[in-house]
mmCIF file of C-alpha atoms in Angstrom:
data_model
loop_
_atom_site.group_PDB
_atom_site.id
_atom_site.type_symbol
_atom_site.label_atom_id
_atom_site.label_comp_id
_atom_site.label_asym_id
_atom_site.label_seq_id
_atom_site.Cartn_x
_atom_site.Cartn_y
_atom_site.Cartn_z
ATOM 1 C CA UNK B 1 0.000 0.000 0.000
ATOM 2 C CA UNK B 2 1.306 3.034 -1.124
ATOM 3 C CA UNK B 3 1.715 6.209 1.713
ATOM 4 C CA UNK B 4 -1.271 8.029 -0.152
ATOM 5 C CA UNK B 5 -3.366 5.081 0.420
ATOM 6 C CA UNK B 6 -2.759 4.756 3.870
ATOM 7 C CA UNK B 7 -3.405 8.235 3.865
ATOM 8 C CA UNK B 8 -6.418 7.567 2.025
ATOM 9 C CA UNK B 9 -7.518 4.442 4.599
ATOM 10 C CA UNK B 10 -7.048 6.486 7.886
ATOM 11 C CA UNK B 11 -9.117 9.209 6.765
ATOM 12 C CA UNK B 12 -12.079 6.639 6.330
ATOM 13 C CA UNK B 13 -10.964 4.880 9.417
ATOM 14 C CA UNK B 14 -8.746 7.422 11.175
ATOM 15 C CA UNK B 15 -8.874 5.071 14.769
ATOM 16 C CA UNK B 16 -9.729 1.792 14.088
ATOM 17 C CA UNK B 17 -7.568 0.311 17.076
ATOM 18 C CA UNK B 18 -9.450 2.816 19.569
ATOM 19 C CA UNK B 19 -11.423 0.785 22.081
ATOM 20 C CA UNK B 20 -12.445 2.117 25.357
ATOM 21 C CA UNK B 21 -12.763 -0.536 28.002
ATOM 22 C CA UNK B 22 -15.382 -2.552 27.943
ATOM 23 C CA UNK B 23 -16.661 -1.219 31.452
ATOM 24 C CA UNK B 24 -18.226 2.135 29.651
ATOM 25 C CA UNK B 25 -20.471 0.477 27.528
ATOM 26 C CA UNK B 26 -22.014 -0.928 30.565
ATOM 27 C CA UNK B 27 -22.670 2.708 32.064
ATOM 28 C CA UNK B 28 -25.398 5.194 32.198
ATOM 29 C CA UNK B 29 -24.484 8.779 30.853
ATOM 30 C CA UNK B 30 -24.292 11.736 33.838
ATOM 31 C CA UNK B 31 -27.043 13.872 32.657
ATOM 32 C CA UNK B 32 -26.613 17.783 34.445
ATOM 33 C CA UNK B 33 -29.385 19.400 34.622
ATOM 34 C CA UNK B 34 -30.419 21.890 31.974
ATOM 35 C CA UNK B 35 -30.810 25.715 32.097
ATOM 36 C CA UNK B 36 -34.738 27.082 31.459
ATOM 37 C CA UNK B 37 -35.531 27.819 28.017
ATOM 38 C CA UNK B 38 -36.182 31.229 26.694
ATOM 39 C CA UNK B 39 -39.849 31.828 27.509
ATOM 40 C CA UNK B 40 -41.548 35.418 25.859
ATOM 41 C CA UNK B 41 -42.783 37.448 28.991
ATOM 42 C CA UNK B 42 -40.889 34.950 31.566
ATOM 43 C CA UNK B 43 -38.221 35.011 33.789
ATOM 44 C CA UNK B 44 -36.596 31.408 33.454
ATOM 45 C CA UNK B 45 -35.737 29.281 36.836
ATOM 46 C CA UNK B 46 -33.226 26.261 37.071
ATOM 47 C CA UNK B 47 -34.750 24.487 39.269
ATOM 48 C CA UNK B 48 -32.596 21.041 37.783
ATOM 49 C CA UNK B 49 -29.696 20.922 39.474
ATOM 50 C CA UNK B 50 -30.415 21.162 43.586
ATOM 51 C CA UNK B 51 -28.435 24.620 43.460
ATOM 52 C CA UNK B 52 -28.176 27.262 45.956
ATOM 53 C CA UNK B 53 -30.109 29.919 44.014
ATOM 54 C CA UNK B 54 -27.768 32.545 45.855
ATOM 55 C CA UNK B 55 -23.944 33.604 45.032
ATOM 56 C CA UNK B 56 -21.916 33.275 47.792
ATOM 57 C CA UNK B 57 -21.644 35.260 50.683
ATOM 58 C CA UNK B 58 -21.506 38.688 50.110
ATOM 59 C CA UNK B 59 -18.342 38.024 52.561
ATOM 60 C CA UNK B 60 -16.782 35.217 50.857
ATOM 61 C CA UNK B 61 -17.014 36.964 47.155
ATOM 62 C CA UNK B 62 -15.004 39.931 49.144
ATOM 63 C CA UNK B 63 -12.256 37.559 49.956
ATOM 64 C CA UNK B 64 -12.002 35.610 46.779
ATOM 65 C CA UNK B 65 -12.212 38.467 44.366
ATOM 66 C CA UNK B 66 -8.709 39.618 45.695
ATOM 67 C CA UNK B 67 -7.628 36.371 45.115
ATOM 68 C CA UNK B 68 -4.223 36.850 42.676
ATOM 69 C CA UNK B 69 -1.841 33.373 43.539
ATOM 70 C CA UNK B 70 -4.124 31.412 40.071
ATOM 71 C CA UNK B 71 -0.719 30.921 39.049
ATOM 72 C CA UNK B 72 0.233 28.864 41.453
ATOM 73 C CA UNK B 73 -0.831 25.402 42.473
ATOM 74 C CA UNK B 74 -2.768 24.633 45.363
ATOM 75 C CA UNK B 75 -1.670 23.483 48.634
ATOM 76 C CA UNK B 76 -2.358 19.251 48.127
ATOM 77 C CA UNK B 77 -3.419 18.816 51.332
ATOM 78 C CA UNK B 78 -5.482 21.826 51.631
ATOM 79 C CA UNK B 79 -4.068 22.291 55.087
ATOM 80 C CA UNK B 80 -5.349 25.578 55.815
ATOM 81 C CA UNK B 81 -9.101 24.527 54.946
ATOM 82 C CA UNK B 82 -8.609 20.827 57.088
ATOM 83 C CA UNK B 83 -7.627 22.986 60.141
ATOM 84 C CA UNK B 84 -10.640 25.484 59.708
ATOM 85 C CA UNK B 85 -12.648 22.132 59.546
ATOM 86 C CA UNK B 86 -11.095 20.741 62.384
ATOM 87 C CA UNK B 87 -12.265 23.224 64.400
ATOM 88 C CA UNK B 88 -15.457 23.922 63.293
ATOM 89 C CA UNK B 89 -16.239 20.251 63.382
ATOM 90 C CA UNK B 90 -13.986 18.746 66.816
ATOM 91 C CA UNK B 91 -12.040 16.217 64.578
ATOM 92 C CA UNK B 92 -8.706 15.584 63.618
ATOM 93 C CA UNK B 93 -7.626 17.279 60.808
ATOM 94 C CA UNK B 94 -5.348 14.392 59.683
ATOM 95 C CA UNK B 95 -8.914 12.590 59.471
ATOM 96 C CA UNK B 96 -10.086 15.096 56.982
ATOM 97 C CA UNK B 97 -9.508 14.427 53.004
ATOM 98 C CA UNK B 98 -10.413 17.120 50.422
ATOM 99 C CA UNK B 99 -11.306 16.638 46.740
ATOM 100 C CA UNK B 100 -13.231 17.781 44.197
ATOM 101 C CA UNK B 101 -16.424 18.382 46.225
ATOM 102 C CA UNK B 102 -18.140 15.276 47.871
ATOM 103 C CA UNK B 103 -18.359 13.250 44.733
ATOM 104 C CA UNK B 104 -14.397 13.792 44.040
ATOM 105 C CA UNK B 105 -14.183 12.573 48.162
ATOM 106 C CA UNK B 106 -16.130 9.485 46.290
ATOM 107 C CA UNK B 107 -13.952 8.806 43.492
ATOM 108 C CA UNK B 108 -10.948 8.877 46.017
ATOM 109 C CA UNK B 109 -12.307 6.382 48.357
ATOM 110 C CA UNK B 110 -13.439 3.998 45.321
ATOM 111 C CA UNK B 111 -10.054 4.083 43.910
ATOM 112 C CA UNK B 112 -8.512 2.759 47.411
ATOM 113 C CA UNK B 113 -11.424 0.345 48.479
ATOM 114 C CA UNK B 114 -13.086 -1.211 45.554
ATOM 115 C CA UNK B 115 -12.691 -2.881 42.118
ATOM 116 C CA UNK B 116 -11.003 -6.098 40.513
ATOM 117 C CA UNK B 117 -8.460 -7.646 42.589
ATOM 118 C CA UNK B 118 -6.003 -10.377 42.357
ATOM 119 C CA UNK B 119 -8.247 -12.955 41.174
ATOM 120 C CA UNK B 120 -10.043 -10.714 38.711
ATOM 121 C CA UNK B 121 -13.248 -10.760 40.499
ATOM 122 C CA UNK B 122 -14.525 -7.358 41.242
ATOM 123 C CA UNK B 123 -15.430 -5.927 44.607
ATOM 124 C CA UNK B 124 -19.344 -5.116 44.967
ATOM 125 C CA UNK B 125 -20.432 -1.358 46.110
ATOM 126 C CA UNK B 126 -24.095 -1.274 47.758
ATOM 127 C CA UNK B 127 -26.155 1.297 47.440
ATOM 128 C CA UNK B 128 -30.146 2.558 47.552
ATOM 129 C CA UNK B 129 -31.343 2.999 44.191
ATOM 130 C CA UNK B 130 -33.011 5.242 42.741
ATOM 131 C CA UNK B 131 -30.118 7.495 44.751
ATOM 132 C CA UNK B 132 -27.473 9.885 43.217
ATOM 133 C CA UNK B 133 -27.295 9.271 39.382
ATOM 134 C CA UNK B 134 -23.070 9.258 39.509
ATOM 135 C CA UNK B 135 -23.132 6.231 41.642
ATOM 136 C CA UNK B 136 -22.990 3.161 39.180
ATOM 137 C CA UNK B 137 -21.290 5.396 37.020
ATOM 138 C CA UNK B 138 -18.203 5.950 39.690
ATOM 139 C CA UNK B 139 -18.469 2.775 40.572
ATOM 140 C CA UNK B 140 -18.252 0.956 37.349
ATOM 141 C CA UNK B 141 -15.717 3.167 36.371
ATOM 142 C CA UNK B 142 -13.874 1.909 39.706
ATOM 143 C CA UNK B 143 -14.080 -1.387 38.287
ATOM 144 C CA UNK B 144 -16.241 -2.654 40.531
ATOM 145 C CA UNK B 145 -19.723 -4.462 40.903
ATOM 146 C CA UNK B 146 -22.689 -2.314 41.515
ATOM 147 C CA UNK B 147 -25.163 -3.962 43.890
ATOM 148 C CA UNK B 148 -28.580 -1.396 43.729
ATOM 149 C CA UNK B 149 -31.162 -2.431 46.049
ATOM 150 C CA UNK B 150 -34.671 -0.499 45.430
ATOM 151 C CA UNK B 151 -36.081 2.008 47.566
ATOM 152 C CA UNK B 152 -39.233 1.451 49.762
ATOM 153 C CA UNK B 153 -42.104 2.895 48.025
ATOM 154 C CA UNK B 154 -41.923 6.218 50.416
ATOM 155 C CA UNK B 155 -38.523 6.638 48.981
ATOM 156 C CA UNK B 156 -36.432 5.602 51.914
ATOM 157 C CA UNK B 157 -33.808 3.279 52.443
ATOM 158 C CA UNK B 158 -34.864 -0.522 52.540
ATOM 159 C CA UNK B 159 -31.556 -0.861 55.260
ATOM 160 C CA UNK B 160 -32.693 -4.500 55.432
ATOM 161 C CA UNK B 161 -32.700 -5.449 51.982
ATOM 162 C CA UNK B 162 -29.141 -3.697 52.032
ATOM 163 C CA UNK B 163 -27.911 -5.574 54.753
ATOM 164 C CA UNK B 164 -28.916 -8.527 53.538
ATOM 165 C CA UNK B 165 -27.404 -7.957 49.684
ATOM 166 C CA UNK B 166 -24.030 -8.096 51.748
ATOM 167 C CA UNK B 167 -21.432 -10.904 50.886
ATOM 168 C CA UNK B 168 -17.520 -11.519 50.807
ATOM 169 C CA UNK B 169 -17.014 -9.391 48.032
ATOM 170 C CA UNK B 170 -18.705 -6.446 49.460
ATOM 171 C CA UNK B 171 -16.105 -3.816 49.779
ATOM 172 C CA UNK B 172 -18.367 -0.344 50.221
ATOM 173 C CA UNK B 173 -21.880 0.298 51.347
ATOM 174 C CA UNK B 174 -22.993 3.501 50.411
ATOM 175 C CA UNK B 175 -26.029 5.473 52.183
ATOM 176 C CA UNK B 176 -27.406 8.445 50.745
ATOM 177 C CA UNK B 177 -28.912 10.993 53.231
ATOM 178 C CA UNK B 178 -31.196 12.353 52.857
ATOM 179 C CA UNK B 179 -31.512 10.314 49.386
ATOM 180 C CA UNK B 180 -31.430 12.269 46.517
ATOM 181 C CA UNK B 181 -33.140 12.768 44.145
ATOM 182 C CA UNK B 182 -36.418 11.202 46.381
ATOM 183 C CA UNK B 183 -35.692 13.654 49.549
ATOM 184 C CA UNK B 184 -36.078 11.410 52.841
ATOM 185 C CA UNK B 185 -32.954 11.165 55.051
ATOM 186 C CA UNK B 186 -32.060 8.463 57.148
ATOM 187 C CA UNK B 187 -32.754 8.167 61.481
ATOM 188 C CA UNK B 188 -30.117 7.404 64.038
ATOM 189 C CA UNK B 189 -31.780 4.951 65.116
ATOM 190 C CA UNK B 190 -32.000 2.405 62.243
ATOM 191 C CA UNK B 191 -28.483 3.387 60.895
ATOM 192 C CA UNK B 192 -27.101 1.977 64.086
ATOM 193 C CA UNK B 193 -29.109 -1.169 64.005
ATOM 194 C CA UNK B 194 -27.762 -1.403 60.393
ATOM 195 C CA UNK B 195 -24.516 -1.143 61.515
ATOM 196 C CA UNK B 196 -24.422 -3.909 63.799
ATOM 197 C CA UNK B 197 -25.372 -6.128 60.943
ATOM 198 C CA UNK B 198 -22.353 -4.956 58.444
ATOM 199 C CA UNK B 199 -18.837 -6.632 58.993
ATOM 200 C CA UNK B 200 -16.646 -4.664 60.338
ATOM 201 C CA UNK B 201 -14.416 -4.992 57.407
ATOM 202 C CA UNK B 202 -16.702 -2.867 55.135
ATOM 203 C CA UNK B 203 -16.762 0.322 54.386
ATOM 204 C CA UNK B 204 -19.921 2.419 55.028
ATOM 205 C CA UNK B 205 -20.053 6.019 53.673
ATOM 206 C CA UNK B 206 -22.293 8.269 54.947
ATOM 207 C CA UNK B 207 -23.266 10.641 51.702
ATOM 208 C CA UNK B 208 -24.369 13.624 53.412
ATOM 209 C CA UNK B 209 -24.103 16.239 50.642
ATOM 210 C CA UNK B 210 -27.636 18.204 51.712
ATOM 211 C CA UNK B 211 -26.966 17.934 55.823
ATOM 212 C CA UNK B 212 -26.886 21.969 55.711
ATOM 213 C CA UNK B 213 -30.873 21.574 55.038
ATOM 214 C CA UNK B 214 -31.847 18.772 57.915
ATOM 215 C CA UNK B 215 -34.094 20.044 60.322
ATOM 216 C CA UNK B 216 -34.930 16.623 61.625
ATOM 217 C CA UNK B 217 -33.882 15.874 65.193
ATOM 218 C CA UNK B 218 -34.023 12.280 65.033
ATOM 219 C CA UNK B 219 -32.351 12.258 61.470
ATOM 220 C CA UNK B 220 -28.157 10.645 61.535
ATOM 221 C CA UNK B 221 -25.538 12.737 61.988
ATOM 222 C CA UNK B 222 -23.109 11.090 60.270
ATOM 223 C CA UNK B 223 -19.946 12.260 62.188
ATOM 224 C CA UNK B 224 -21.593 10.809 65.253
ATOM 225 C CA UNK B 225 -21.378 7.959 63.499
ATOM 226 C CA UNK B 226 -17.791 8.511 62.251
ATOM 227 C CA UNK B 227 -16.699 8.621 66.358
ATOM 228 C CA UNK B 228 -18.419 5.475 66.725
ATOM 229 C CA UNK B 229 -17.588 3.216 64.236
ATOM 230 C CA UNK B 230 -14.086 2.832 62.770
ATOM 231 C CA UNK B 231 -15.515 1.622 59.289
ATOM 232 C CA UNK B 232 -17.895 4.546 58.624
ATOM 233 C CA UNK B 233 -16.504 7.079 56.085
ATOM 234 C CA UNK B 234 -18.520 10.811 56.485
ATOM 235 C CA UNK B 235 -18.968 12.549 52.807
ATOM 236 C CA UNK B 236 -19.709 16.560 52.866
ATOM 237 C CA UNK B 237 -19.714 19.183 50.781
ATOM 238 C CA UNK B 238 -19.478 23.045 50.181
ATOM 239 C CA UNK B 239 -21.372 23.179 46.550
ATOM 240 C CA UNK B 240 -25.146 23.177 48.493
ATOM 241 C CA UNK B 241 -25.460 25.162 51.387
ATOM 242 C CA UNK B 242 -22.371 27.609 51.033
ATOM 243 C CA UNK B 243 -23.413 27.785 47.244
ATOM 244 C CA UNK B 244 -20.238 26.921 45.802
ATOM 245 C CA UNK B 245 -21.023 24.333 43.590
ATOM 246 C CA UNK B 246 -18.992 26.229 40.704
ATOM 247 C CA UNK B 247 -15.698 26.191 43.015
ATOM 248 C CA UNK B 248 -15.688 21.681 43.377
ATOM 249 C CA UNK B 249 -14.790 21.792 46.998
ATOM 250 C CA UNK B 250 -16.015 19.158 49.323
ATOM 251 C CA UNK B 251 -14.305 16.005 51.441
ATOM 252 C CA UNK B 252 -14.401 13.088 53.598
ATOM 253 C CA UNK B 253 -13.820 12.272 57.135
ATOM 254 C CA UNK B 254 -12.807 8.901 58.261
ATOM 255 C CA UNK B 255 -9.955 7.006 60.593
ATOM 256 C CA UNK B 256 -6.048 6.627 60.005
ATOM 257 C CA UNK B 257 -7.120 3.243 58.436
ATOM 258 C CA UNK B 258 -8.843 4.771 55.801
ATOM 259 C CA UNK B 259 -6.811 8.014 55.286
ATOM 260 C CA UNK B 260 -3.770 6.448 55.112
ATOM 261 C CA UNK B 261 -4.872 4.590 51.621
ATOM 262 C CA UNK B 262 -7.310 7.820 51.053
ATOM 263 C CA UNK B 263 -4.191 10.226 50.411
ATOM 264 C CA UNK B 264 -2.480 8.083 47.806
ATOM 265 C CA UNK B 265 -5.442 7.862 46.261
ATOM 266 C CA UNK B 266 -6.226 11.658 46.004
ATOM 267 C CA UNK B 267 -6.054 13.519 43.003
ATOM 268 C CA UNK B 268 -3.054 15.609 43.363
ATOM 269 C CA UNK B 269 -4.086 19.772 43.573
ATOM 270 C CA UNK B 270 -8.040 18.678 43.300
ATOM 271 C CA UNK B 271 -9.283 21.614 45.558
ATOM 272 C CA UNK B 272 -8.161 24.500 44.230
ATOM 273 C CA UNK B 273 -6.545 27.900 46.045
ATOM 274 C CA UNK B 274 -10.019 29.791 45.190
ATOM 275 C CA UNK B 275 -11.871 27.229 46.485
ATOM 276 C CA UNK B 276 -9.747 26.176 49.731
ATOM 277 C CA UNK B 277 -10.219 30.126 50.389
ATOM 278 C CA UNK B 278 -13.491 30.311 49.557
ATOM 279 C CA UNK B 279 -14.473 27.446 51.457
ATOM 280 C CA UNK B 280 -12.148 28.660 54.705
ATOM 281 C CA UNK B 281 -13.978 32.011 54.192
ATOM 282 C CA UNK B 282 -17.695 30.263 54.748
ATOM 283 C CA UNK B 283 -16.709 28.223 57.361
ATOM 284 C CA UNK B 284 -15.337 31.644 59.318
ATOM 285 C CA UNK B 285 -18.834 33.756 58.440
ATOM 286 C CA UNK B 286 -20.936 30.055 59.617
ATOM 287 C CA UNK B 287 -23.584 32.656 61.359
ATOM 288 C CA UNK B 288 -24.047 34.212 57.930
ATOM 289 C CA UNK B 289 -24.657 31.319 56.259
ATOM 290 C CA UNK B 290 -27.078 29.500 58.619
ATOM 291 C CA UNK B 291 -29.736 32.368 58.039
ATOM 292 C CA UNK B 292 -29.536 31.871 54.455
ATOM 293 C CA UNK B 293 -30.098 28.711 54.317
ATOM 294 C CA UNK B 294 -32.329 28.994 56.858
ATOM 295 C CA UNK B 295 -34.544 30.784 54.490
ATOM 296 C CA UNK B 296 -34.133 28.195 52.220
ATOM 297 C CA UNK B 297 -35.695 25.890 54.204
ATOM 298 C CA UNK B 298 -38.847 28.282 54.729
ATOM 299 C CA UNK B 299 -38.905 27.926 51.718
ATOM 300 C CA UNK B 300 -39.066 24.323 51.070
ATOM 301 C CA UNK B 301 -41.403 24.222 54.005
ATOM 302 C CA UNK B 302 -43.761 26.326 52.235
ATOM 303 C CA UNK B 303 -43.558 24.275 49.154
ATOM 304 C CA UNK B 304 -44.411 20.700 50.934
ATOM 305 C CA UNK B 305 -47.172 22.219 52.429
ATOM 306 C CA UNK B 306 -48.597 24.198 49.677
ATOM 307 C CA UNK B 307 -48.180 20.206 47.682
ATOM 308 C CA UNK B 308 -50.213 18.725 49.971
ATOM 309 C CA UNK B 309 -52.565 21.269 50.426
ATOM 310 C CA UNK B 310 -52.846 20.415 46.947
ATOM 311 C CA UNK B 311 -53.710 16.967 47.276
ATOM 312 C CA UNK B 312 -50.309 15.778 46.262
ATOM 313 C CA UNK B 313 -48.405 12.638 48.286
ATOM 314 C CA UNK B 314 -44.986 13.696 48.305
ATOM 315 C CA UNK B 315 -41.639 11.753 49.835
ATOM 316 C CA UNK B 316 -40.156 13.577 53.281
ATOM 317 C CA UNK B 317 -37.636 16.536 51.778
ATOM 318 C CA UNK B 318 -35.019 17.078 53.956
ATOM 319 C CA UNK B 319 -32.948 18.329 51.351
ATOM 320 C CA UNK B 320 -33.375 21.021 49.372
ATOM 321 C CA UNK B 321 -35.570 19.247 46.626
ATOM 322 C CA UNK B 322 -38.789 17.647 46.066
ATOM 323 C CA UNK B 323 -39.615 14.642 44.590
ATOM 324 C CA UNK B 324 -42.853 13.968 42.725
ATOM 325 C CA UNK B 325 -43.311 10.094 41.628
ATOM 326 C CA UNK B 326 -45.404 10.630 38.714
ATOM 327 C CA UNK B 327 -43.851 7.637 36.483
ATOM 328 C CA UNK B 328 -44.787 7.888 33.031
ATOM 329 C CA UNK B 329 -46.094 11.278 33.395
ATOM 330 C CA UNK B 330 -42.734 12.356 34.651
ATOM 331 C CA UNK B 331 -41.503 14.039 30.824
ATOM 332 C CA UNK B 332 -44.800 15.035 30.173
ATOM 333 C CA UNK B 333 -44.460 16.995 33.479
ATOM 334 C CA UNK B 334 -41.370 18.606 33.171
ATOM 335 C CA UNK B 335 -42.588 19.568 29.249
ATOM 336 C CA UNK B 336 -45.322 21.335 31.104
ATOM 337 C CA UNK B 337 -42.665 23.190 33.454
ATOM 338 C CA UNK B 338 -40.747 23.975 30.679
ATOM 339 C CA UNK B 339 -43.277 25.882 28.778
ATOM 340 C CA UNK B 340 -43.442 28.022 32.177
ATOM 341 C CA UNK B 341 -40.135 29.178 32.013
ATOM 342 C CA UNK B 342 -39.171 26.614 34.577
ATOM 343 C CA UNK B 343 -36.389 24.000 34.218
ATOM 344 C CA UNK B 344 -36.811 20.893 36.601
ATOM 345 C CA UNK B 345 -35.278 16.830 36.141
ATOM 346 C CA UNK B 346 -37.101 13.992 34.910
ATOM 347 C CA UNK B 347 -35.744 10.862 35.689
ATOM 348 C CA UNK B 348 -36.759 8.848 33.004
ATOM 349 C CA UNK B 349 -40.379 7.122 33.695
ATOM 350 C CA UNK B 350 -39.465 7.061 37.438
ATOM 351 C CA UNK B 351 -40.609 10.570 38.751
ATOM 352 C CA UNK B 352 -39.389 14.422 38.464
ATOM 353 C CA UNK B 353 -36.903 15.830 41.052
ATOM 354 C CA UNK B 354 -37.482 19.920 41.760
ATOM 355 C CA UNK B 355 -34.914 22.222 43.382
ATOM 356 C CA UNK B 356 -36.221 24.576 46.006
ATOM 357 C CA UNK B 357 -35.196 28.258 44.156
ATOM 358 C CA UNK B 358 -36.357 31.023 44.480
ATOM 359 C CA UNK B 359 -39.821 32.472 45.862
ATOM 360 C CA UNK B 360 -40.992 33.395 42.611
ATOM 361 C CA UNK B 361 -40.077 29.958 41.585
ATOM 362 C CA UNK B 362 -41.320 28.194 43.900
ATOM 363 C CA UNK B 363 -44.249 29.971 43.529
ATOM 364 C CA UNK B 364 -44.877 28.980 40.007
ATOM 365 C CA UNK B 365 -44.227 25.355 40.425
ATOM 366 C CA UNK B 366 -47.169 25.478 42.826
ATOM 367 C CA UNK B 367 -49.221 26.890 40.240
ATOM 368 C CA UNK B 368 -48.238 24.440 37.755
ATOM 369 C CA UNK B 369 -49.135 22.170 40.578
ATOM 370 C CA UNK B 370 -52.333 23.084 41.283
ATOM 371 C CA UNK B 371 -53.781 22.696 37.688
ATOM 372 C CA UNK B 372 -51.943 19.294 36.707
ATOM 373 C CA UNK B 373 -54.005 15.942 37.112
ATOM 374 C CA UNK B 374 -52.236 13.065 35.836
ATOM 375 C CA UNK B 375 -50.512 10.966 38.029
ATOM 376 C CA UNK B 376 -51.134 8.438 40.841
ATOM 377 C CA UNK B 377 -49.498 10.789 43.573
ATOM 378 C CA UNK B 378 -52.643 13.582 43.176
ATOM 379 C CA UNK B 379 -55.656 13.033 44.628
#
């Protein structure tokens, strides 16, 4: 074959020998949720992506707008922003792991704990399903087994069912709470009795992403749980409450045992120095930031009662989200938002997840609410 026909070959070919590994064909697409269209005569909401609707603190957009160091790279450890959380939270700050908010915290701990090992068989991750749509992707990509075990019909946790799917290959057990996208978090109480039925050998995370929203008393604090048990792993983040989802900042706490394999497994400069500061900067102006959210949580208070007011059977929300379990109505739904100016997440024919925004939004939704009648959660 002459060079211009080889030539001629890879241009109708040009990477025949590409294959990805076999893994990602197995694995559902991330899907981000999606700005509101233009609507004539209407402001548009994103109400798709559980997002603070506020910037920052007026405080924290002071400190990181005289930010000038970009040009440098960031402190791996993010020591300054592990102290600030060891004091705010009474733990060791060698206990504390940063990354690329709480689903970079994930990544880290999957890359330590589970996948294929010696033998070739893979390590199975537990988890609630429906729950947080990068699970099976993180953990498939870990190269390990995903193990989903349905939620209750309420959208809770079926801890039983989980405890039961356990077996020698179990490696992590992940809890989501509260659960998104359905919106119920887990008690104390049962997350203790499902602890005493996991081996001590496996790791359970405690996903608390939305915590900054709880209002339940009775609901898990999962760094109670961290003191407790030397096999729970905590998850947090900043991108929620603080409202710095655009900055990737969150982490993990958990015991020398796990930290120890935690930092070699951490993406090297993940947090950045405008997020480490930003981050610091919230954690120092806490007061601040409590009232906001507080409001927040007015508002998602006024929602769930202005739903069932409605007639509608909704999930618990303890984070800042609603679910509605309309099934196959669930894209016909969010159409009908979307031709309000307001963008919300359908999840499939499963239900339709919607972000507590602002008033105004909030306000709409309701609307929209009150006129729609398909479904078998309105009365």
């Amino acid at each position: 074959m002459t060079t211009t026909e080889k030539d001629t070959a890879a241009a109708a070919d040009p990477a025949p020998h590409i294959r990805p590994r076999s893994a990602l064909a197995k694995l559902p697409r991330y899907v981000a949720g999606k700005p509101p269209a233009a609507i004539d005569g209407l402001q548009g909401y994103k109400l798709s992506s559980n997002e603070n609707p506020l910037p920052p603190l007026p405080s924290v957009l002071k400190v990181i707008s005289a930010f000038q160091d970009i040009n440098r790279y960031p402190d791996p450890l993010s020591t300054a922003l592990r102290n600030e959380l060891s004091t705010f939270l009474d733990v060791p700050a060698e206990d504390i792991v940063t990354g690329g908010g709480s689903l970079g915290a994930l990544n880290q701990l999957l890359a330590a704990f589970a996948g294929q090992n010696d033998d070739g068989v893979p390590d199975e991750v537990i988890y609630p399903w429906r729950s947080f749509e990068a699970y099976p992707i993180s953990v498939g990509l870990a190269g390990a087994a995903s193990v989903q075990v349905p939620l209750r019909a309420d959208g809770t946790h079926d801890l039983e069912a989980m405890a039961a799917a356990v077996t020698e290959r179990t490696s992590i057990i992940l809890l989501c709470t509260p659960n998104n996208p359905t919106g119920p978090a887990l008690k104390t109480a049962e997350v203790e009795a499902f602890l005493a039925k996991v081996p001590a050998d496996v790791i359970v995370v405690i996903d608390e992403a939305y915590e900054d929203f709880v209002r339940d008393p009775e609901v898990v604090n999962g760094i109670g749980m961290y003191r407790k048990y030397p096999n729970v792993v905590v998850l947090r983040t900043f991108s929620k409450g603080a409202g710095l989802a655009g900055l990737r900042v969150g982490y993990s706490i958990s015991h020398p045992p796990v930290t120890d394999y935690l930092r070699v497994a951490a993406v090297p400069f993940a947090v950045s120095q405008l997020a480490e500061t930003a981050a610091v900067a919230s954690l120092q102006h806490h007061g601040e930031l409590v009232e906001r959210i507080q409001g927040i949580v007015a508002e998602r208070a006024r929602v769930v009662e202005g739903l069932r007011e409605l007639g509608w059977r909704i999930p618990e929300a303890q984070g800042n989200f609603v679910w509605l379990a309309l099934g196959e109505h669930s894209p016909g739904f969010a159409a009908l938002a979307a031709g309000q100016g307001l963008a919300v997440r359908a999840f499939g024919a499963e239900g339709v997840r919607v972000t507590i925004g602002e008033p105004e939004a909030n306000s709409r939704f309701l609307a929209i609410c009150a006129t729609y009648t398909k479904g078998p959660l309105v009365s």
